[in-house]
Short mmCIF file of C-alpha atoms in Angstrom, two decimals:
data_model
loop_
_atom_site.label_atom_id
_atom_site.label_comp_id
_atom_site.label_asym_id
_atom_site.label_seq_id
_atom_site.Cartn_x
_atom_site.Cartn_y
_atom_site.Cartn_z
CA UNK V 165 94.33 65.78 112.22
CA UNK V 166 91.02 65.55 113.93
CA UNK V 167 88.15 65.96 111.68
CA UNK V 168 84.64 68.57 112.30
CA UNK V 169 83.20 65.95 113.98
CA UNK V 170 86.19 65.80 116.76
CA UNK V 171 86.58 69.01 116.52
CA UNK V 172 83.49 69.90 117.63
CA UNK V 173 82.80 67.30 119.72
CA UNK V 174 85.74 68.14 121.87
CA UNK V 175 84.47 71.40 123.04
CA UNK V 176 81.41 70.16 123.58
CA UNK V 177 82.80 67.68 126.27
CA UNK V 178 85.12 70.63 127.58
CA UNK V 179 81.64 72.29 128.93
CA UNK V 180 80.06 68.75 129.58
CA UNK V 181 82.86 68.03 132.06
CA UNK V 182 83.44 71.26 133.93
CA UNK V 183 80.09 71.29 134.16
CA UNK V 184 80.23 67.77 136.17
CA UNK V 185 83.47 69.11 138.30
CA UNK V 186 85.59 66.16 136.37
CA UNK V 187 88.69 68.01 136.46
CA UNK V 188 91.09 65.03 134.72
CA UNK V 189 88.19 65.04 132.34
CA UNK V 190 88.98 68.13 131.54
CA UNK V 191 92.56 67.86 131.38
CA UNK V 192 92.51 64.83 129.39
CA UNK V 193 91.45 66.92 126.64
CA UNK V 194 94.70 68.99 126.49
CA UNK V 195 97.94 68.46 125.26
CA UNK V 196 101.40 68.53 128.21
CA UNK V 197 101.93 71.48 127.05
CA UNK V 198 98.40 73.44 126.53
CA UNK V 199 99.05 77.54 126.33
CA UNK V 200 95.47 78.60 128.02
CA UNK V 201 94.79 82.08 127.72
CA UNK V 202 91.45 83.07 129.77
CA UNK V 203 90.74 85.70 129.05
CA UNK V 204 93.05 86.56 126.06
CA UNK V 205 95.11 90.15 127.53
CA UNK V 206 96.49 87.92 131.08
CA UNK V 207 99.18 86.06 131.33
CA UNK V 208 98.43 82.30 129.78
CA UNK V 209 98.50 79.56 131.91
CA UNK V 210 101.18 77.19 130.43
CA UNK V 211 101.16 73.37 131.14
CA UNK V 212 98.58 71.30 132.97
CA UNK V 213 99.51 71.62 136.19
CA UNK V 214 98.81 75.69 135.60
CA UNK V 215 95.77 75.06 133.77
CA UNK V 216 94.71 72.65 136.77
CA UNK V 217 94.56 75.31 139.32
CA UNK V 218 92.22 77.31 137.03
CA UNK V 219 90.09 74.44 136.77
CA UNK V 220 90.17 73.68 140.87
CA UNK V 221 89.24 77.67 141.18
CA UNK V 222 86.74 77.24 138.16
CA UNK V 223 84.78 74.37 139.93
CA UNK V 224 85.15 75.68 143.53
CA UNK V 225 83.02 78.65 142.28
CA UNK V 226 80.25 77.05 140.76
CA UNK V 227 81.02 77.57 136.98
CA UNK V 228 78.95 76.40 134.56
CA UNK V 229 79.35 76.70 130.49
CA UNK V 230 76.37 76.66 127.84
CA UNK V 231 78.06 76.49 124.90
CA UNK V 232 76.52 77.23 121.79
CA UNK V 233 77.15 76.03 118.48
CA UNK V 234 80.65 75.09 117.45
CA UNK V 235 82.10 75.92 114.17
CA UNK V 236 85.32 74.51 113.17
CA UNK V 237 88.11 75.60 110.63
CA UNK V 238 88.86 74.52 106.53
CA UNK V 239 92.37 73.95 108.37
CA UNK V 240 91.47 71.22 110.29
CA UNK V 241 92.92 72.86 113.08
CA UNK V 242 90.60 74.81 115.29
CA UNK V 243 87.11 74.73 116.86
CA UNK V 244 85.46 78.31 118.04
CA UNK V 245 82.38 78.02 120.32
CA UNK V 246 80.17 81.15 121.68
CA UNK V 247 79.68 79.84 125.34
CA UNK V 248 77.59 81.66 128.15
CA UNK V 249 79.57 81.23 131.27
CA UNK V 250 77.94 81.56 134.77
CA UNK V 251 79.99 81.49 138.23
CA UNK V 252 78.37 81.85 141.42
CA UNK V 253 81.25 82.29 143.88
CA UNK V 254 82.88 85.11 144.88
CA UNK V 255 79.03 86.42 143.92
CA UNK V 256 76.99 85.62 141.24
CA UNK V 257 78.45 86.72 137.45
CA UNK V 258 77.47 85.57 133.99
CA UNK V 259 80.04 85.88 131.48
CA UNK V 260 79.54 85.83 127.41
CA UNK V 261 82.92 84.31 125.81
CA UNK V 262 84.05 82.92 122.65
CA UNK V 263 86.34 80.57 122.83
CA UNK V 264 88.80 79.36 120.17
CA UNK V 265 90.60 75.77 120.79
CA UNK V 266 93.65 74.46 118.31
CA UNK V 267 94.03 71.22 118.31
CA UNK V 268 96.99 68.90 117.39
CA UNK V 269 97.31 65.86 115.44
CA UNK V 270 95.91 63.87 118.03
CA UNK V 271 93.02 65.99 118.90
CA UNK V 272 94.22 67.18 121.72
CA UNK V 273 94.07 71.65 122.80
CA UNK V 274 97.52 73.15 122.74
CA UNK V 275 96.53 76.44 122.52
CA UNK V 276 92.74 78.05 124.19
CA UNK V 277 91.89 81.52 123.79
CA UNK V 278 88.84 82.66 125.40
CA UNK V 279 87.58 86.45 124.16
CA UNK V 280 85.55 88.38 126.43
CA UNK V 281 86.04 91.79 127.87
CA UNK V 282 84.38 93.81 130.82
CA UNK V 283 81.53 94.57 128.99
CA UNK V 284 80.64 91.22 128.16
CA UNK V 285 80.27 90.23 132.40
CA UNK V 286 76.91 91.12 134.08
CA UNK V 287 76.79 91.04 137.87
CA UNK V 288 74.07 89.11 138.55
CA UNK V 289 70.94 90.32 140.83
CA UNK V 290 70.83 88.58 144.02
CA UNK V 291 68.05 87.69 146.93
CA UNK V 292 69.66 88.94 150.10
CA UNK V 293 67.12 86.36 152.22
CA UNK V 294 68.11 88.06 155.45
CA UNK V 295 66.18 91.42 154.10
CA UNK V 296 63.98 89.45 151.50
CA UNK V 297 65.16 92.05 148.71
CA UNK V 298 67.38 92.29 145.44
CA UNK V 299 70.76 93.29 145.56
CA UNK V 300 72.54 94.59 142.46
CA UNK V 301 76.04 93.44 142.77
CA UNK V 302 77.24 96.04 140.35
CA UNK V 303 80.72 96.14 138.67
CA UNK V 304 81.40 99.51 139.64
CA UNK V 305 81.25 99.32 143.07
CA UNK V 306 83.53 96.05 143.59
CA UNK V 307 83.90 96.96 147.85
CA UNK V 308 80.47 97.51 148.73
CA UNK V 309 79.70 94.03 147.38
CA UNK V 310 82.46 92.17 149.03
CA UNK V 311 85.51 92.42 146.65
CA UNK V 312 88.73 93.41 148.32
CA UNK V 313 89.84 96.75 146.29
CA UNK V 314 92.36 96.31 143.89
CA UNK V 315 91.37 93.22 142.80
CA UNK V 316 89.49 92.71 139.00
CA UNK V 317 85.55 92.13 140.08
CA UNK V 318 85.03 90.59 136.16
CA UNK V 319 87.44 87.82 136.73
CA UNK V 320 86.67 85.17 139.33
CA UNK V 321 90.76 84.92 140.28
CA UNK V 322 90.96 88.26 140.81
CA UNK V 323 94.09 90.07 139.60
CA UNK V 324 96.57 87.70 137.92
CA UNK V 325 100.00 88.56 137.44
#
């Protein structure tokens, strides 16, 4: 089993890599058969090749993760990091997550859980340089900043089913 060190390490290159767009970075970290549940409540994305397209999406819209400190588990089995998440794309969001990872023998994820609900997403304020004034791209008014209706404004893939 990996030790703290690994452990901690591990997430730590999660957010250094999707940070740097390195998408088989990222997956390199993960087991075949990773259960990725973002955010926990939706349908988890099962395998690599699922948890790929999340990744593609993740990096076509400008993520970016500060994690904070990890803390790990007596059971050498988990690492749980506090991360604030920004995306830019569909509009600008920040997102404040905790994120648990268990890892196998071999250090590898098999199982993610990231924890954050709608109150935990913040629509960021926007320069609309055409006008040369804020814009508050509030969650409660999804159309009138762009987002089809019907889809979920606090999750950058929309509805997921």
């Amino acid at each position: 089993m990996p030790d703290e060190a690994a452990r901690k390490k591990m997430a730590l290159d999660y957010a250094q890599r999707i940070n740097a767009g390195d998408i088989e970075g990222v997956l390199d970290l993960f087991a075949d058969d990773i259960v990725f549940e973002d955010p926990v409540g939706r349908p988890p994305m099962v395998g690599k090749e699922d948890l790929r397209r999340h990744l593609e999406l993740a990096v076509s819209c400008g993520t970016h993760e500060v994690p904070g400190p990890p803390m790990t588990s007596m059971d050498d089995r988990f690492v749980v990091t506090p991360t604030v998440v920004t995306v830019r794309k569909p509009r600008p969001m920040t997102f404040r997550i905790v994120g648990i990872v268990e890892l196998d023998e071999n250090g590898l994820g098999r199982r993610v859980q990231a924890f954050w609900g709608v109150t935990d997403v913040t629509m960021d304020t926007v320069v609309d340089k055409a006008v040369g004034k804020a814009t508050d791209t509030a969650m409660d008014e999804p159309e009138a900043a762009g987002t089809a209706p019907g889809t979920d404004p606090a999750h950058p893939e929309g509805n997921r089913a």
